[in-house]
PDB file of C-alpha atoms and ligand atoms in Angstrom:
ATOM      1  CA  UNK Q   1     123.329 103.395 116.920  1.00  0.00           C
ATOM      2  CA  UNK Q   2     121.459 105.658 114.472  1.00  0.00           C
ATOM      3  CA  UNK Q   3     122.924 108.454 111.937  1.00  0.00           C
ATOM      4  CA  UNK Q   4     122.567 111.680 114.122  1.00  0.00           C
ATOM      5  CA  UNK Q   5     121.807 113.748 111.212  1.00  0.00           C
ATOM      6  CA  UNK Q   6     118.196 112.792 110.806  1.00  0.00           C
ATOM      7  CA  UNK Q   7     117.371 111.067 114.085  1.00  0.00           C
ATOM      8  CA  UNK Q   8     116.809 112.383 117.303  1.00  0.00           C
ATOM      9  CA  UNK Q   9     116.594 109.963 120.305  1.00  0.00           C
ATOM     10  CA  UNK Q  10     113.583 111.666 122.482  1.00  0.00           C
ATOM     11  CA  UNK Q  11     114.025 109.307 125.196  1.00  0.00           C
ATOM     12  CA  UNK Q  12     116.533 106.473 125.962  1.00  0.00           C
ATOM     13  CA  UNK Q  13     116.370 103.667 123.525  1.00  0.00           C
ATOM     14  CA  UNK Q  14     116.541  99.874 124.577  1.00  0.00           C
ATOM     15  CA  UNK Q  15     119.910  98.790 123.786  1.00  0.00           C
ATOM     16  CA  UNK Q  16     120.926  95.538 122.730  1.00  0.00           C
ATOM     17  CA  UNK Q  17     122.261  93.521 125.599  1.00  0.00           C
ATOM     18  CA  UNK Q  18     125.175  91.043 125.456  1.00  0.00           C
ATOM     19  CA  UNK Q  19     127.622  93.381 123.737  1.00  0.00           C
ATOM     20  CA  UNK Q  20     130.886  93.597 125.987  1.00  0.00           C
ATOM     21  CA  UNK Q  21     133.617  94.846 123.907  1.00  0.00           C
ATOM     22  CA  UNK Q  22     133.992  96.660 120.578  1.00  0.00           C
ATOM     23  CA  UNK Q  23     133.440  94.418 117.480  1.00  0.00           C
ATOM     24  CA  UNK Q  24     136.324  93.488 115.246  1.00  0.00           C
ATOM     25  CA  UNK Q  25     137.035  96.782 113.196  1.00  0.00           C
ATOM     26  CA  UNK Q  26     136.400  94.649 109.716  1.00  0.00           C
ATOM     27  CA  UNK Q  27     132.572  95.004 111.046  1.00  0.00           C
ATOM     28  CA  UNK Q  28     132.638  98.761 110.389  1.00  0.00           C
ATOM     29  CA  UNK Q  29     133.051  98.146 106.871  1.00  0.00           C
ATOM     30  CA  UNK Q  30     130.070  95.866 106.411  1.00  0.00           C
ATOM     31  CA  UNK Q  31     126.571  97.362 105.899  1.00  0.00           C
ATOM     32  CA  UNK Q  32     124.603  97.695 109.189  1.00  0.00           C
ATOM     33  CA  UNK Q  33     122.501  94.341 110.043  1.00  0.00           C
ATOM     34  CA  UNK Q  34     118.857  95.495 109.738  1.00  0.00           C
ATOM     35  CA  UNK Q  35     116.820  94.709 112.480  1.00  0.00           C
ATOM     36  CA  UNK Q  36     113.478  95.617 113.991  1.00  0.00           C
ATOM     37  CA  UNK Q  37     109.860  95.921 112.263  1.00  0.00           C
ATOM     38  CA  UNK Q  38     108.404  99.342 111.721  1.00  0.00           C
ATOM     39  CA  UNK Q  39     104.605  99.641 111.547  1.00  0.00           C
ATOM     40  CA  UNK Q  40     103.119 102.727 110.053  1.00  0.00           C
ATOM     41  CA  UNK Q  41      99.215 102.353 110.437  1.00  0.00           C
ATOM     42  CA  UNK Q  42      96.676 104.298 108.518  1.00  0.00           C
ATOM     43  CA  UNK Q  43      93.655 104.364 106.598  1.00  0.00           C
ATOM     44  CA  UNK Q  44      95.495 104.868 103.334  1.00  0.00           C
ATOM     45  CA  UNK Q  45      92.407 106.225 101.198  1.00  0.00           C
ATOM     46  CA  UNK Q  46      94.308 106.938  99.083  1.00  0.00           C
ATOM     47  CA  UNK Q  47      98.092 106.227  99.908  1.00  0.00           C
ATOM     48  CA  UNK Q  48     100.349 108.898  98.715  1.00  0.00           C
ATOM     49  CA  UNK Q  49     104.206 109.828  98.486  1.00  0.00           C
ATOM     50  CA  UNK Q  50     104.006 111.126 102.302  1.00  0.00           C
ATOM     51  CA  UNK Q  51     103.192 107.639 103.475  1.00  0.00           C
ATOM     52  CA  UNK Q  52     105.831 105.984 101.452  1.00  0.00           C
ATOM     53  CA  UNK Q  53     108.342 108.764 102.139  1.00  0.00           C
ATOM     54  CA  UNK Q  54     107.824 108.284 106.096  1.00  0.00           C
ATOM     55  CA  UNK Q  55     108.137 104.575 105.653  1.00  0.00           C
ATOM     56  CA  UNK Q  56     111.217 104.553 103.222  1.00  0.00           C
ATOM     57  CA  UNK Q  57     112.910 107.212 105.376  1.00  0.00           C
ATOM     58  CA  UNK Q  58     112.341 105.610 108.850  1.00  0.00           C
ATOM     59  CA  UNK Q  59     113.347 102.201 107.336  1.00  0.00           C
ATOM     60  CA  UNK Q  60     116.715 103.544 106.375  1.00  0.00           C
ATOM     61  CA  UNK Q  61     117.292 105.956 109.198  1.00  0.00           C
ATOM     62  CA  UNK Q  62     116.795 103.162 111.786  1.00  0.00           C
ATOM     63  CA  UNK Q  63     118.143 100.499 109.698  1.00  0.00           C
ATOM     64  CA  UNK Q  64     114.754  98.424 110.175  1.00  0.00           C
ATOM     65  CA  UNK Q  65     114.260  95.367 108.337  1.00  0.00           C
ATOM     66  CA  UNK Q  66     110.885  95.805 107.245  1.00  0.00           C
ATOM     67  CA  UNK Q  67     108.346  98.306 107.281  1.00  0.00           C
ATOM     68  CA  UNK Q  68     104.620  97.302 107.389  1.00  0.00           C
ATOM     69  CA  UNK Q  69     102.056  99.791 106.110  1.00  0.00           C
ATOM     70  CA  UNK Q  70      99.197  98.641 108.357  1.00  0.00           C
ATOM     71  CA  UNK Q  71      95.775  99.206 106.706  1.00  0.00           C
ATOM     72  CA  UNK Q  72      93.056  99.684 109.108  1.00  0.00           C
ATOM     73  CA  UNK Q  73      89.799  97.597 108.887  1.00  0.00           C
ATOM     74  CA  UNK Q  74      87.630  99.807 110.549  1.00  0.00           C
ATOM     75  CA  UNK Q  75      89.324 103.261 111.472  1.00  0.00           C
ATOM     76  CA  UNK Q  76      87.012 104.279 114.421  1.00  0.00           C
ATOM     77  CA  UNK Q  77      88.054 107.706 114.530  1.00  0.00           C
ATOM     78  CA  UNK Q  78      87.274 108.202 111.103  1.00  0.00           C
ATOM     79  CA  UNK Q  79      83.876 105.903 110.669  1.00  0.00           C
ATOM     80  CA  UNK Q  80      80.811 107.891 110.231  1.00  0.00           C
ATOM     81  CA  UNK Q  81      82.705 111.239 109.730  1.00  0.00           C
ATOM     82  CA  UNK Q  82      83.123 110.630 105.968  1.00  0.00           C
ATOM     83  CA  UNK Q  83      82.346 107.769 103.592  1.00  0.00           C
ATOM     84  CA  UNK Q  84      85.442 105.427 103.455  1.00  0.00           C
ATOM     85  CA  UNK Q  85      86.628 103.103 100.632  1.00  0.00           C
ATOM     86  CA  UNK Q  86      86.219  99.356 101.470  1.00  0.00           C
ATOM     87  CA  UNK Q  87      89.209  98.075 103.350  1.00  0.00           C
ATOM     88  CA  UNK Q  88      89.802  95.786 100.469  1.00  0.00           C
ATOM     89  CA  UNK Q  89      90.261  98.669  98.065  1.00  0.00           C
ATOM     90  CA  UNK Q  90      92.600 100.337 100.480  1.00  0.00           C
ATOM     91  CA  UNK Q  91      94.646  97.493 100.812  1.00  0.00           C
ATOM     92  CA  UNK Q  92      94.723  96.751  97.189  1.00  0.00           C
ATOM     93  CA  UNK Q  93      96.082 100.398  96.496  1.00  0.00           C
ATOM     94  CA  UNK Q  94      98.756 100.129  99.583  1.00  0.00           C
ATOM     95  CA  UNK Q  95      99.813  96.944  97.963  1.00  0.00           C
ATOM     96  CA  UNK Q  96     100.315  98.479  94.347  1.00  0.00           C
ATOM     97  CA  UNK Q  97     102.067 101.714  96.306  1.00  0.00           C
ATOM     98  CA  UNK Q  98     104.720  99.329  97.770  1.00  0.00           C
ATOM     99  CA  UNK Q  99     105.536  97.299  94.885  1.00  0.00           C
ATOM    100  CA  UNK Q 100     109.357  97.343  93.714  1.00  0.00           C
ATOM    101  CA  UNK Q 101     110.174  99.644  97.171  1.00  0.00           C
ATOM    102  CA  UNK Q 102     112.854  97.386  99.123  1.00  0.00           C
ATOM    103  CA  UNK Q 103     111.595  96.471 102.758  1.00  0.00           C
ATOM    104  CA  UNK Q 104     108.044  97.812 102.655  1.00  0.00           C
ATOM    105  CA  UNK Q 105     105.126  95.875 102.637  1.00  0.00           C
ATOM    106  CA  UNK Q 106     101.338  96.059 102.850  1.00  0.00           C
ATOM    107  CA  UNK Q 107      99.813  94.158 105.752  1.00  0.00           C
ATOM    108  CA  UNK Q 108      96.307  92.886 105.726  1.00  0.00           C
ATOM    109  CA  UNK Q 109      96.699  91.785 109.337  1.00  0.00           C
ATOM    110  CA  UNK Q 110      93.975  94.286 110.862  1.00  0.00           C
ATOM    111  CA  UNK Q 111      91.621  93.424 107.910  1.00  0.00           C
ATOM    112  CA  UNK Q 112      92.048  89.736 108.333  1.00  0.00           C
ATOM    113  CA  UNK Q 113      91.304  90.497 112.182  1.00  0.00           C
ATOM    114  CA  UNK Q 114      88.107  92.207 111.443  1.00  0.00           C
ATOM    115  CA  UNK Q 115      86.206  94.402 113.401  1.00  0.00           C
ATOM    116  CA  UNK Q 116      86.976  97.970 114.823  1.00  0.00           C
ATOM    117  CA  UNK Q 117      91.066  98.302 114.675  1.00  0.00           C
ATOM    118  CA  UNK Q 118      92.837  99.386 117.659  1.00  0.00           C
ATOM    119  CA  UNK Q 119      96.616  99.460 117.103  1.00  0.00           C
ATOM    120  CA  UNK Q 120      97.253  97.940 120.817  1.00  0.00           C
ATOM    121  CA  UNK Q 121      95.574  94.711 119.326  1.00  0.00           C
ATOM    122  CA  UNK Q 122      97.953  94.765 116.376  1.00  0.00           C
ATOM    123  CA  UNK Q 123     101.297  95.498 118.295  1.00  0.00           C
ATOM    124  CA  UNK Q 124     100.120  92.807 120.936  1.00  0.00           C
ATOM    125  CA  UNK Q 125      99.594  90.312 117.967  1.00  0.00           C
ATOM    126  CA  UNK Q 126     103.143  91.115 116.654  1.00  0.00           C
ATOM    127  CA  UNK Q 127     104.842  91.173 119.911  1.00  0.00           C
ATOM    128  CA  UNK Q 128     103.556  87.339 120.408  1.00  0.00           C
ATOM    129  CA  UNK Q 129     103.986  86.390 116.703  1.00  0.00           C
ATOM    130  CA  UNK Q 130     107.424  87.877 116.502  1.00  0.00           C
ATOM    131  CA  UNK Q 131     108.881  87.841 120.050  1.00  0.00           C
ATOM    132  CA  UNK Q 132     112.387  88.812 118.780  1.00  0.00           C
ATOM    133  CA  UNK Q 133     111.520  91.462 116.878  1.00  0.00           C
ATOM    134  CA  UNK Q 134     111.910  95.213 118.293  1.00  0.00           C
ATOM    135  CA  UNK Q 135     108.687  97.118 117.140  1.00  0.00           C
ATOM    136  CA  UNK Q 136     108.412 100.558 115.898  1.00  0.00           C
ATOM    137  CA  UNK Q 137     105.070 102.316 115.750  1.00  0.00           C
ATOM    138  CA  UNK Q 138     105.560 105.101 112.995  1.00  0.00           C
ATOM    139  CA  UNK Q 139     103.418 107.983 113.371  1.00  0.00           C
ATOM    140  CA  UNK Q 140     103.116 111.467 111.914  1.00  0.00           C
ATOM    141  CA  UNK Q 141     103.278 114.629 114.049  1.00  0.00           C
ATOM    142  CA  UNK Q 142      99.739 114.901 113.575  1.00  0.00           C
ATOM    143  CA  UNK Q 143      98.718 111.284 114.931  1.00  0.00           C
ATOM    144  CA  UNK Q 144     101.674 112.139 117.766  1.00  0.00           C
ATOM    145  CA  UNK Q 145      99.633 114.733 119.055  1.00  0.00           C
ATOM    146  CA  UNK Q 146      96.594 112.627 119.265  1.00  0.00           C
ATOM    147  CA  UNK Q 147      98.049 109.689 120.619  1.00  0.00           C
ATOM    148  CA  UNK Q 148      96.137 110.086 124.090  1.00  0.00           C
ATOM    149  CA  UNK Q 149      93.042 109.448 122.300  1.00  0.00           C
ATOM    150  CA  UNK Q 150      93.797 106.094 120.985  1.00  0.00           C
ATOM    151  CA  UNK Q 151      92.256 103.046 122.585  1.00  0.00           C
ATOM    152  CA  UNK Q 152      94.462 101.872 125.856  1.00  0.00           C
ATOM    153  CA  UNK Q 153      97.174 104.207 124.321  1.00  0.00           C
ATOM    154  CA  UNK Q 154      99.144 103.959 127.506  1.00  0.00           C
ATOM    155  CA  UNK Q 155      99.753 100.065 126.972  1.00  0.00           C
ATOM    156  CA  UNK Q 156     101.499 101.058 123.377  1.00  0.00           C
ATOM    157  CA  UNK Q 157     104.576 102.144 125.152  1.00  0.00           C
ATOM    158  CA  UNK Q 158     105.624  98.563 126.499  1.00  0.00           C
ATOM    159  CA  UNK Q 159     105.423  97.095 123.283  1.00  0.00           C
ATOM    160  CA  UNK Q 160     107.096  99.583 120.855  1.00  0.00           C
ATOM    161  CA  UNK Q 161     109.149 102.429 120.530  1.00  0.00           C
ATOM    162  CA  UNK Q 162     107.515 105.566 118.998  1.00  0.00           C
ATOM    163  CA  UNK Q 163     108.941 106.995 115.745  1.00  0.00           C
ATOM    164  CA  UNK Q 164     107.415 110.458 115.039  1.00  0.00           C
ATOM    165  CA  UNK Q 165     107.884 112.030 111.619  1.00  0.00           C
ATOM    166  CA  UNK Q 166     107.395 115.387 111.048  1.00  0.00           C
ATOM    167  CA  UNK Q 167     104.421 116.533 108.921  1.00  0.00           C
ATOM    168  CA  UNK Q 168     103.617 119.795 107.671  1.00  0.00           C
ATOM    169  CA  UNK Q 169     101.364 121.923 109.542  1.00  0.00           C
ATOM    170  CA  UNK Q 170     102.249 119.967 112.705  1.00  0.00           C
ATOM    171  CA  UNK Q 171     105.695 119.818 113.790  1.00  0.00           C
ATOM    172  CA  UNK Q 172     107.746 119.317 117.170  1.00  0.00           C
ATOM    173  CA  UNK Q 173     105.065 116.886 118.353  1.00  0.00           C
ATOM    174  CA  UNK Q 174     106.460 115.565 121.528  1.00  0.00           C
ATOM    175  CA  UNK Q 175     105.988 111.797 122.667  1.00  0.00           C
ATOM    176  CA  UNK Q 176     104.031 111.367 125.914  1.00  0.00           C
ATOM    177  CA  UNK Q 177     106.331 111.645 128.687  1.00  0.00           C
ATOM    178  CA  UNK Q 178     108.491 108.635 129.598  1.00  0.00           C
ATOM    179  CA  UNK Q 179     107.859 106.821 126.202  1.00  0.00           C
ATOM    180  CA  UNK Q 180     110.705 105.433 124.605  1.00  0.00           C
ATOM    181  CA  UNK Q 181     110.710 107.583 121.147  1.00  0.00           C
ATOM    182  CA  UNK Q 182     112.973 108.879 118.366  1.00  0.00           C
ATOM    183  CA  UNK Q 183     112.343 111.381 115.733  1.00  0.00           C
ATOM    184  CA  UNK Q 184     113.202 110.924 112.183  1.00  0.00           C
ATOM    185  CA  UNK Q 185     113.584 114.048 109.757  1.00  0.00           C
ATOM    186  CA  UNK Q 186     111.881 113.526 106.163  1.00  0.00           C
ATOM    187  CA  UNK Q 187     111.394 115.704 103.445  1.00  0.00           C
ATOM    188  CA  UNK Q 188     108.349 117.761 104.276  1.00  0.00           C
ATOM    189  CA  UNK Q 189     105.435 116.565 101.944  1.00  0.00           C
ATOM    190  CA  UNK Q 190     102.511 118.671 102.543  1.00  0.00           C
ATOM    191  CA  UNK Q 191      99.970 116.338 101.128  1.00  0.00           C
ATOM    192  CA  UNK Q 192      97.139 114.271 102.694  1.00  0.00           C
ATOM    193  CA  UNK Q 193      94.773 111.820 101.589  1.00  0.00           C
ATOM    194  CA  UNK Q 194      91.932 114.275 102.291  1.00  0.00           C
ATOM    195  CA  UNK Q 195      93.431 116.983  99.906  1.00  0.00           C
ATOM    196  CA  UNK Q 196      94.040 114.157  97.136  1.00  0.00           C
ATOM    197  CA  UNK Q 197      90.101 113.186  97.522  1.00  0.00           C
ATOM    198  CA  UNK Q 198      89.292 116.960  97.068  1.00  0.00           C
ATOM    199  CA  UNK Q 199      91.732 117.150  93.896  1.00  0.00           C
ATOM    200  CA  UNK Q 200      89.840 114.068  92.461  1.00  0.00           C
ATOM    201  CA  UNK Q 201      86.412 115.961  93.339  1.00  0.00           C
ATOM    202  CA  UNK Q 202      87.581 119.098  91.485  1.00  0.00           C
ATOM    203  CA  UNK Q 203      88.851 117.388  88.399  1.00  0.00           C
ATOM    204  CA  UNK Q 204      92.581 117.823  89.299  1.00  0.00           C
ATOM    205  CA  UNK Q 205      95.317 115.117  88.699  1.00  0.00           C
ATOM    206  CA  UNK Q 206      96.399 112.831  91.339  1.00  0.00           C
ATOM    207  CA  UNK Q 207     100.052 112.571  89.782  1.00  0.00           C
ATOM    208  CA  UNK Q 208     102.651 112.941  91.169  1.00  0.00           C
ATOM    209  CA  UNK Q 209     101.342 112.407  94.496  1.00  0.00           C
ATOM    210  CA  UNK Q 210      99.953 109.030  93.922  1.00  0.00           C
ATOM    211  CA  UNK Q 211     102.090 106.563  92.008  1.00  0.00           C
ATOM    212  CA  UNK Q 212     100.793 105.173  88.452  1.00  0.00           C
ATOM    213  CA  UNK Q 213     100.219 101.821  90.119  1.00  0.00           C
ATOM    214  CA  UNK Q 214      98.000 103.309  92.770  1.00  0.00           C
ATOM    215  CA  UNK Q 215      96.195 105.260  90.129  1.00  0.00           C
ATOM    216  CA  UNK Q 216      95.454 102.051  87.916  1.00  0.00           C
ATOM    217  CA  UNK Q 217      93.808 100.404  90.917  1.00  0.00           C
ATOM    218  CA  UNK Q 218      91.774 103.657  91.755  1.00  0.00           C
ATOM    219  CA  UNK Q 219      90.500 103.443  87.958  1.00  0.00           C
ATOM    220  CA  UNK Q 220      90.067  99.801  87.784  1.00  0.00           C
ATOM    221  CA  UNK Q 221      88.045  99.788  91.169  1.00  0.00           C
ATOM    222  CA  UNK Q 222      85.993 102.773  90.451  1.00  0.00           C
ATOM    223  CA  UNK Q 223      87.176 104.863  93.488  1.00  0.00           C
ATOM    224  CA  UNK Q 224      86.386 108.221  94.177  1.00  0.00           C
ATOM    225  CA  UNK Q 225      84.484 108.431  90.807  1.00  0.00           C
ATOM    226  CA  UNK Q 226      87.069 107.760  88.596  1.00  0.00           C
ATOM    227  CA  UNK Q 227      86.884 104.795  86.224  1.00  0.00           C
ATOM    228  CA  UNK Q 228      88.500 103.306  83.349  1.00  0.00           C
ATOM    229  CA  UNK Q 229      88.305 105.428  80.369  1.00  0.00           C
TER     230      UNK Q 229
HETATM  231  P1  ATP X 301      93.639 111.769 105.833  1.00  0.00           P
HETATM  232  O1  ATP X 301      93.648 112.925 105.342  1.00  0.00           O
HETATM  233  O2  ATP X 301      92.477 110.921 105.206  1.00  0.00           O
HETATM  234  O3  ATP X 301      93.447 111.638 107.424  1.00  0.00           O
HETATM  235  P2  ATP X 301      96.331 111.235 106.007  1.00  0.00           P
HETATM  236  O4  ATP X 301      97.047 111.520 104.606  1.00  0.00           O
HETATM  237  O5  ATP X 301      96.515 111.785 106.831  1.00  0.00           O
HETATM  238  O6  ATP X 301      94.863 110.667 105.282  1.00  0.00           O
HETATM  239  P3  ATP X 301      96.374 108.492 107.227  1.00  0.00           P
HETATM  240  O7  ATP X 301      96.030 107.209 106.706  1.00  0.00           O
HETATM  241  O8  ATP X 301      95.485 108.933 107.898  1.00  0.00           O
HETATM  242  O9  ATP X 301      96.847 109.479 105.901  1.00  0.00           O
HETATM  243  O10 ATP X 301      97.818 108.777 108.012  1.00  0.00           O
HETATM  244  C1  ATP X 301      98.276 107.272 108.336  1.00  0.00           C
HETATM  245  C2  ATP X 301      99.807 107.637 109.165  1.00  0.00           C
HETATM  246  O11 ATP X 301     100.534 108.384 108.032  1.00  0.00           O
HETATM  247  C3  ATP X 301      99.638 108.647 110.030  1.00  0.00           C
HETATM  248  O12 ATP X 301     100.440 108.427 111.203  1.00  0.00           O
HETATM  249  C4  ATP X 301      99.899 109.914 109.542  1.00  0.00           C
HETATM  250  O13 ATP X 301     100.397 111.060 110.236  1.00  0.00           O
HETATM  251  C5  ATP X 301     100.971 109.911 108.363  1.00  0.00           C
HETATM  252  N1  ATP X 301     101.134 110.689 107.176  1.00  0.00           N
HETATM  253  C6  ATP X 301     100.152 110.986 106.229  1.00  0.00           C
HETATM  254  N2  ATP X 301     100.777 111.752 105.304  1.00  0.00           N
HETATM  255  C7  ATP X 301     101.909 112.086 105.869  1.00  0.00           C
HETATM  256  C8  ATP X 301     102.869 113.150 105.493  1.00  0.00           C
HETATM  257  N3  ATP X 301     102.625 113.954 104.233  1.00  0.00           N
HETATM  258  N4  ATP X 301     104.028 113.143 105.888  1.00  0.00           N
HETATM  259  C9  ATP X 301     104.425 112.483 107.077  1.00  0.00           C
HETATM  260  N5  ATP X 301     103.651 111.388 107.519  1.00  0.00           N
HETATM  261  C10 ATP X 301     101.917 111.427 107.119  1.00  0.00           C
HETATM  262 MG1   MG X 302      95.117 111.380 108.827  1.00  0.00          MG
END
């Protein structure tokens, strides 16, 4: 089902039912039908090339129809640990980051819902609103190793296939036992939003880790102490 060069099935994926015989050979010449909805949740403060690469590579490897970059309204594990940009500013940056990239969308679902953000609520909503879509919860390997700290994390396995992408400094993360999961290799990009905020603080440029449209949003909104000059 998936190109084996970049995708490792960690545990068995649910297979489409109702396929009883091989398809007509002409179908092999047709591009694969894109199905499935990927969800890459995050704080995106700011969004960077690592987020975009993860979303694009997973969409391509798993032939997903769309990947939503799901902007957390109140990322409770980060709240209070450092100043966070407003959710509306983070959404505007993500929206700018995905412009012109096929199949990627910024989602304000969690912001519109308001309150503390739990992925379980998001997946339950998507499961009900799009019952025919298979859901793929995309996480970097750092997030994968911390999955057990997520609110009601055990219920996530019934709603989505877990997709783990390697992240520098944290590789070979394994899914919780028994979960339906795949690993997708992406070019390793040793970059994080934290490092980018540090870069701004020390006067170093954000390019090329953050695209021009995102930098325009940062400047026009005066984020991270940067302003239009
Ligand atoms: P921060 O340093 O503020 O935590 P971050 O760069 O880790 O920011 P998040 O918004 O926390 O970004 O991450 C959202 C998701 O994107 C997580 O699943 C995370 O693992 C993944 N991710 C972030 N950066 C990368 C990267 N460089 N490569 C692969 N995955 C990444
Ligand atoms: Mg992070």
